[in-house]
């Protein structure tokens, strides 16, 4: 059984920078992260071991016991940062620069009198941060949501995307928006981040070669779910796991080629543990006596 790693997988620079910042000695036992720094269970557990507190979000302001607080890699609205400062906290910002680019793009579009439209998941922390400072906006996640545009006060729309969306989905929705009779002018900036694109392209290429894909990442990680989606579209069997302990040997029966990919918030050591465990399963299967024909 052949085992291949996707050509691009695992943590991106924005996630690495956020984790490194939160792990700095100056923060030991004196830092609260507002939200999940990244959507990965192992990372959040290691932060807790380092004495870092985590609260779900700005609604839990009264639960923050430390002076120092940190904004997650997913970014946050300026209103939220101001609320933290006004509550007497020192704010450290671990927002990914590519997410902040989306914030700036939306602001610029509004200044040019475009009505802001965000393609993404309305309840996702990144999207909440993008729209958090806007007076009016529409979030679209599928074709059914397009009807929302009819209620907008203008026919000029400025469109951006959550950074971890699937490329084909975003391009398809933008095309549909352009075709609508209630739309006259569309300014679209593709804000899917490059690491997300690279991982989607890599998993698509690998899916053409394998008969099983193991996708590693947090169950609440948007970009990891998109990697599973790519496999589903390619009709390749895929299993989404968070750790090597979740591997099931039965998945690998009669498989010739196994691919491994991982979301942008999955640490390298977790990928290595899964890779090693799969290689061990492959070795065990080779050593098993073959059934007589």
PDB file of N, CA and C in Angstrom, residues 117-122 127 138-149 157-162 164-183 185-190 192 226 229 233:
ATOM      1  N   UNK A 117     -21.098  42.373   0.407  1.00  0.00           N
ATOM      2  CA  UNK A 117     -21.578  40.990   0.411  1.00  0.00           C
ATOM      3  C   UNK A 117     -20.386  40.095   0.746  1.00  0.00           C
ATOM      4  N   UNK A 118     -20.570  39.230   1.740  1.00  0.00           N
ATOM      5  CA  UNK A 118     -19.506  38.303   2.133  1.00  0.00           C
ATOM      6  C   UNK A 118     -19.970  36.878   1.826  1.00  0.00           C
ATOM      7  N   UNK A 119     -19.154  36.156   1.052  1.00  0.00           N
ATOM      8  CA  UNK A 119     -19.460  34.743   0.799  1.00  0.00           C
ATOM      9  C   UNK A 119     -18.777  33.925   1.888  1.00  0.00           C
ATOM     10  N   UNK A 120     -19.589  33.242   2.689  1.00  0.00           N
ATOM     11  CA  UNK A 120     -19.027  32.475   3.803  1.00  0.00           C
ATOM     12  C   UNK A 120     -20.109  32.035   4.771  1.00  0.00           C
ATOM     13  N   UNK A 121     -19.665  31.528   5.923  1.00  0.00           N
ATOM     14  CA  UNK A 121     -20.598  31.033   6.939  1.00  0.00           C
ATOM     15  C   UNK A 121     -20.880  32.139   7.951  1.00  0.00           C
ATOM     16  N   UNK A 122     -22.137  32.522   8.033  1.00  0.00           N
ATOM     17  CA  UNK A 122     -22.526  33.680   8.859  1.00  0.00           C
ATOM     18  C   UNK A 122     -22.089  33.542  10.317  1.00  0.00           C
ATOM     19  N   UNK A 127     -16.067  35.458   9.740  1.00  0.00           N
ATOM     20  CA  UNK A 127     -17.099  36.261   9.077  1.00  0.00           C
ATOM     21  C   UNK A 127     -17.683  37.290  10.049  1.00  0.00           C
ATOM     22  N   UNK A 138     -24.722  41.697   3.668  1.00  0.00           N
ATOM     23  CA  UNK A 138     -25.400  40.412   3.426  1.00  0.00           C
ATOM     24  C   UNK A 138     -24.322  39.332   3.392  1.00  0.00           C
ATOM     25  N   UNK A 139     -24.606  38.209   4.069  1.00  0.00           N
ATOM     26  CA  UNK A 139     -23.714  37.041   4.009  1.00  0.00           C
ATOM     27  C   UNK A 139     -24.405  35.954   3.197  1.00  0.00           C
ATOM     28  N   UNK A 140     -23.676  35.405   2.250  1.00  0.00           N
ATOM     29  CA  UNK A 140     -24.226  34.372   1.355  1.00  0.00           C
ATOM     30  C   UNK A 140     -23.383  33.108   1.468  1.00  0.00           C
ATOM     31  N   UNK A 141     -24.040  31.981   1.676  1.00  0.00           N
ATOM     32  CA  UNK A 141     -23.296  30.723   1.801  1.00  0.00           C
ATOM     33  C   UNK A 141     -23.701  29.696   0.749  1.00  0.00           C
ATOM     34  N   UNK A 142     -24.823  29.942   0.059  1.00  0.00           N
ATOM     35  CA  UNK A 142     -25.267  29.011  -0.978  1.00  0.00           C
ATOM     36  C   UNK A 142     -26.212  29.738  -1.941  1.00  0.00           C
ATOM     37  N   UNK A 143     -26.656  29.041  -2.963  1.00  0.00           N
ATOM     38  CA  UNK A 143     -27.493  29.679  -3.995  1.00  0.00           C
ATOM     39  C   UNK A 143     -28.838  30.149  -3.435  1.00  0.00           C
ATOM     40  N   UNK A 144     -29.351  29.447  -2.430  1.00  0.00           N
ATOM     41  CA  UNK A 144     -30.641  29.854  -1.833  1.00  0.00           C
ATOM     42  C   UNK A 144     -30.534  31.246  -1.205  1.00  0.00           C
ATOM     43  N   UNK A 145     -29.338  31.567  -0.701  1.00  0.00           N
ATOM     44  CA  UNK A 145     -29.126  32.864  -0.040  1.00  0.00           C
ATOM     45  C   UNK A 145     -29.143  34.050  -1.019  1.00  0.00           C
ATOM     46  N   UNK A 146     -29.012  33.769  -2.320  1.00  0.00           N
ATOM     47  CA  UNK A 146     -28.916  34.850  -3.305  1.00  0.00           C
ATOM     48  C   UNK A 146     -30.140  35.774  -3.278  1.00  0.00           C
ATOM     49  N   UNK A 147     -31.287  35.228  -2.913  1.00  0.00           N
ATOM     50  CA  UNK A 147     -32.513  36.031  -2.874  1.00  0.00           C
ATOM     51  C   UNK A 147     -32.414  37.195  -1.889  1.00  0.00           C
ATOM     52  N   UNK A 148     -31.521  37.057  -0.910  1.00  0.00           N
ATOM     53  CA  UNK A 148     -31.315  38.133   0.075  1.00  0.00           C
ATOM     54  C   UNK A 148     -30.925  39.452  -0.617  1.00  0.00           C
ATOM     55  N   UNK A 149     -30.253  39.343  -1.768  1.00  0.00           N
ATOM     56  CA  UNK A 149     -29.758  40.535  -2.469  1.00  0.00           C
ATOM     57  C   UNK A 149     -30.900  41.447  -2.930  1.00  0.00           C
ATOM     58  N   UNK A 157     -22.927  45.986  -5.829  1.00  0.00           N
ATOM     59  CA  UNK A 157     -22.486  45.072  -4.773  1.00  0.00           C
ATOM     60  C   UNK A 157     -20.968  44.879  -4.793  1.00  0.00           C
ATOM     61  N   UNK A 158     -20.380  44.963  -3.618  1.00  0.00           N
ATOM     62  CA  UNK A 158     -18.952  44.665  -3.448  1.00  0.00           C
ATOM     63  C   UNK A 158     -18.836  43.317  -2.752  1.00  0.00           C
ATOM     64  N   UNK A 159     -18.186  42.362  -3.411  1.00  0.00           N
ATOM     65  CA  UNK A 159     -18.170  40.986  -2.894  1.00  0.00           C
ATOM     66  C   UNK A 159     -16.757  40.555  -2.476  1.00  0.00           C
ATOM     67  N   UNK A 160     -16.685  39.987  -1.272  1.00  0.00           N
ATOM     68  CA  UNK A 160     -15.440  39.354  -0.803  1.00  0.00           C
ATOM     69  C   UNK A 160     -15.803  37.961  -0.302  1.00  0.00           C
ATOM     70  N   UNK A 161     -14.774  37.189   0.046  1.00  0.00           N
ATOM     71  CA  UNK A 161     -15.019  35.833   0.531  1.00  0.00           C
ATOM     72  C   UNK A 161     -14.302  35.594   1.847  1.00  0.00           C
ATOM     73  N   UNK A 162     -14.915  34.780   2.696  1.00  0.00           N
ATOM     74  CA  UNK A 162     -14.208  34.213   3.847  1.00  0.00           C
ATOM     75  C   UNK A 162     -12.953  33.542   3.293  1.00  0.00           C
ATOM     76  N   UNK A 164     -11.307  30.919   3.839  1.00  0.00           N
ATOM     77  CA  UNK A 164     -11.175  29.461   3.749  1.00  0.00           C
ATOM     78  C   UNK A 164     -12.250  28.804   2.883  1.00  0.00           C
ATOM     79  N   UNK A 165     -12.942  29.583   2.069  1.00  0.00           N
ATOM     80  CA  UNK A 165     -13.994  29.019   1.212  1.00  0.00           C
ATOM     81  C   UNK A 165     -13.403  28.200   0.062  1.00  0.00           C
ATOM     82  N   UNK A 166     -14.267  27.398  -0.557  1.00  0.00           N
ATOM     83  CA  UNK A 166     -13.844  26.598  -1.709  1.00  0.00           C
ATOM     84  C   UNK A 166     -13.901  27.459  -2.967  1.00  0.00           C
ATOM     85  N   UNK A 167     -12.848  27.399  -3.755  1.00  0.00           N
ATOM     86  CA  UNK A 167     -12.707  28.294  -4.912  1.00  0.00           C
ATOM     87  C   UNK A 167     -13.876  28.200  -5.895  1.00  0.00           C
ATOM     88  N   UNK A 168     -14.232  26.961  -6.270  1.00  0.00           N
ATOM     89  CA  UNK A 168     -15.301  26.778  -7.271  1.00  0.00           C
ATOM     90  C   UNK A 168     -16.622  27.339  -6.758  1.00  0.00           C
ATOM     91  N   UNK A 169     -16.879  27.115  -5.482  1.00  0.00           N
ATOM     92  CA  UNK A 169     -18.140  27.587  -4.890  1.00  0.00           C
ATOM     93  C   UNK A 169     -18.229  29.112  -4.982  1.00  0.00           C
ATOM     94  N   UNK A 170     -17.157  29.800  -4.604  1.00  0.00           N
ATOM     95  CA  UNK A 170     -17.154  31.267  -4.623  1.00  0.00           C
ATOM     96  C   UNK A 170     -17.327  31.784  -6.052  1.00  0.00           C
ATOM     97  N   UNK A 171     -16.562  31.209  -6.988  1.00  0.00           N
ATOM     98  CA  UNK A 171     -16.646  31.662  -8.381  1.00  0.00           C
ATOM     99  C   UNK A 171     -18.051  31.435  -8.951  1.00  0.00           C
ATOM    100  N   UNK A 172     -18.668  30.314  -8.585  1.00  0.00           N
ATOM    101  CA  UNK A 172     -20.019  29.997  -9.059  1.00  0.00           C
ATOM    102  C   UNK A 172     -21.035  31.005  -8.505  1.00  0.00           C
ATOM    103  N   UNK A 173     -20.925  31.332  -7.205  1.00  0.00           N
ATOM    104  CA  UNK A 173     -21.870  32.273  -6.589  1.00  0.00           C
ATOM    105  C   UNK A 173     -21.716  33.680  -7.176  1.00  0.00           C
ATOM    106  N   UNK A 174     -20.479  34.080  -7.427  1.00  0.00           N
ATOM    107  CA  UNK A 174     -20.248  35.411  -8.017  1.00  0.00           C
ATOM    108  C   UNK A 174     -20.851  35.468  -9.423  1.00  0.00           C
ATOM    109  N   UNK A 175     -20.682  34.391 -10.183  1.00  0.00           N
ATOM    110  CA  UNK A 175     -21.252  34.336 -11.539  1.00  0.00           C
ATOM    111  C   UNK A 175     -22.778  34.457 -11.482  1.00  0.00           C
ATOM    112  N   UNK A 176     -23.389  33.751 -10.539  1.00  0.00           N
ATOM    113  CA  UNK A 176     -24.853  33.799 -10.382  1.00  0.00           C
ATOM    114  C   UNK A 176     -25.319  35.203  -9.978  1.00  0.00           C
ATOM    115  N   UNK A 177     -24.544  35.850  -9.113  1.00  0.00           N
ATOM    116  CA  UNK A 177     -24.904  37.207  -8.672  1.00  0.00           C
ATOM    117  C   UNK A 177     -24.883  38.167  -9.865  1.00  0.00           C
ATOM    118  N   UNK A 178     -23.831  38.054 -10.678  1.00  0.00           N
ATOM    119  CA  UNK A 178     -23.712  38.937 -11.858  1.00  0.00           C
ATOM    120  C   UNK A 178     -24.905  38.794 -12.804  1.00  0.00           C
ATOM    121  N   UNK A 179     -25.498  37.595 -12.823  1.00  0.00           N
ATOM    122  CA  UNK A 179     -26.614  37.315 -13.753  1.00  0.00           C
ATOM    123  C   UNK A 179     -27.967  37.788 -13.222  1.00  0.00           C
ATOM    124  N   UNK A 180     -28.039  38.178 -11.950  1.00  0.00           N
ATOM    125  CA  UNK A 180     -29.341  38.527 -11.356  1.00  0.00           C
ATOM    126  C   UNK A 180     -29.879  39.855 -11.890  1.00  0.00           C
ATOM    127  N   UNK A 181     -31.201  39.932 -12.049  1.00  0.00           N
ATOM    128  CA  UNK A 181     -31.796  41.154 -12.602  1.00  0.00           C
ATOM    129  C   UNK A 181     -31.773  42.330 -11.613  1.00  0.00           C
ATOM    130  N   UNK A 182     -31.541  42.048 -10.337  1.00  0.00           N
ATOM    131  CA  UNK A 182     -31.489  43.139  -9.341  1.00  0.00           C
ATOM    132  C   UNK A 182     -30.057  43.643  -9.143  1.00  0.00           C
ATOM    133  N   UNK A 183     -29.151  43.195 -10.013  1.00  0.00           N
ATOM    134  CA  UNK A 183     -27.733  43.565  -9.891  1.00  0.00           C
ATOM    135  C   UNK A 183     -27.284  44.329 -11.133  1.00  0.00           C
ATOM    136  N   UNK A 185     -24.066  46.374 -10.914  1.00  0.00           N
ATOM    137  CA  UNK A 185     -22.608  46.564 -10.870  1.00  0.00           C
ATOM    138  C   UNK A 185     -22.026  45.672  -9.771  1.00  0.00           C
ATOM    139  N   UNK A 186     -21.000  44.895 -10.110  1.00  0.00           N
ATOM    140  CA  UNK A 186     -20.358  44.019  -9.128  1.00  0.00           C
ATOM    141  C   UNK A 186     -18.858  44.290  -9.087  1.00  0.00           C
ATOM    142  N   UNK A 187     -18.366  44.556  -7.886  1.00  0.00           N
ATOM    143  CA  UNK A 187     -16.915  44.625  -7.675  1.00  0.00           C
ATOM    144  C   UNK A 187     -16.570  43.398  -6.840  1.00  0.00           C
ATOM    145  N   UNK A 188     -15.776  42.473  -7.400  1.00  0.00           N
ATOM    146  CA  UNK A 188     -15.437  41.242  -6.691  1.00  0.00           C
ATOM    147  C   UNK A 188     -13.936  41.153  -6.477  1.00  0.00           C
ATOM    148  N   UNK A 189     -13.541  40.932  -5.229  1.00  0.00           N
ATOM    149  CA  UNK A 189     -12.133  40.679  -4.921  1.00  0.00           C
ATOM    150  C   UNK A 189     -12.062  39.283  -4.310  1.00  0.00           C
ATOM    151  N   UNK A 190     -11.305  38.403  -4.965  1.00  0.00           N
ATOM    152  CA  UNK A 190     -11.178  37.035  -4.457  1.00  0.00           C
ATOM    153  C   UNK A 190     -10.237  37.034  -3.261  1.00  0.00           C
ATOM    154  N   UNK A 192     -10.008  34.530  -0.964  1.00  0.00           N
ATOM    155  CA  UNK A 192      -9.611  33.207  -0.463  1.00  0.00           C
ATOM    156  C   UNK A 192      -8.088  33.250  -0.329  1.00  0.00           C
ATOM    157  N   UNK A 226     -13.494  21.821   3.890  1.00  0.00           N
ATOM    158  CA  UNK A 226     -13.476  22.041   2.431  1.00  0.00           C
ATOM    159  C   UNK A 226     -12.610  20.996   1.741  1.00  0.00           C
ATOM    160  N   UNK A 229     -14.641  18.029   1.345  1.00  0.00           N
ATOM    161  CA  UNK A 229     -15.617  18.299   0.277  1.00  0.00           C
ATOM    162  C   UNK A 229     -15.022  18.032  -1.115  1.00  0.00           C
ATOM    163  N   UNK A 233     -16.411  15.392  -3.878  1.00  0.00           N
ATOM    164  CA  UNK A 233     -16.729  15.752  -5.264  1.00  0.00           C
ATOM    165  C   UNK A 233     -15.983  14.865  -6.258  1.00  0.00           C
TER     166      UNK A 233
END
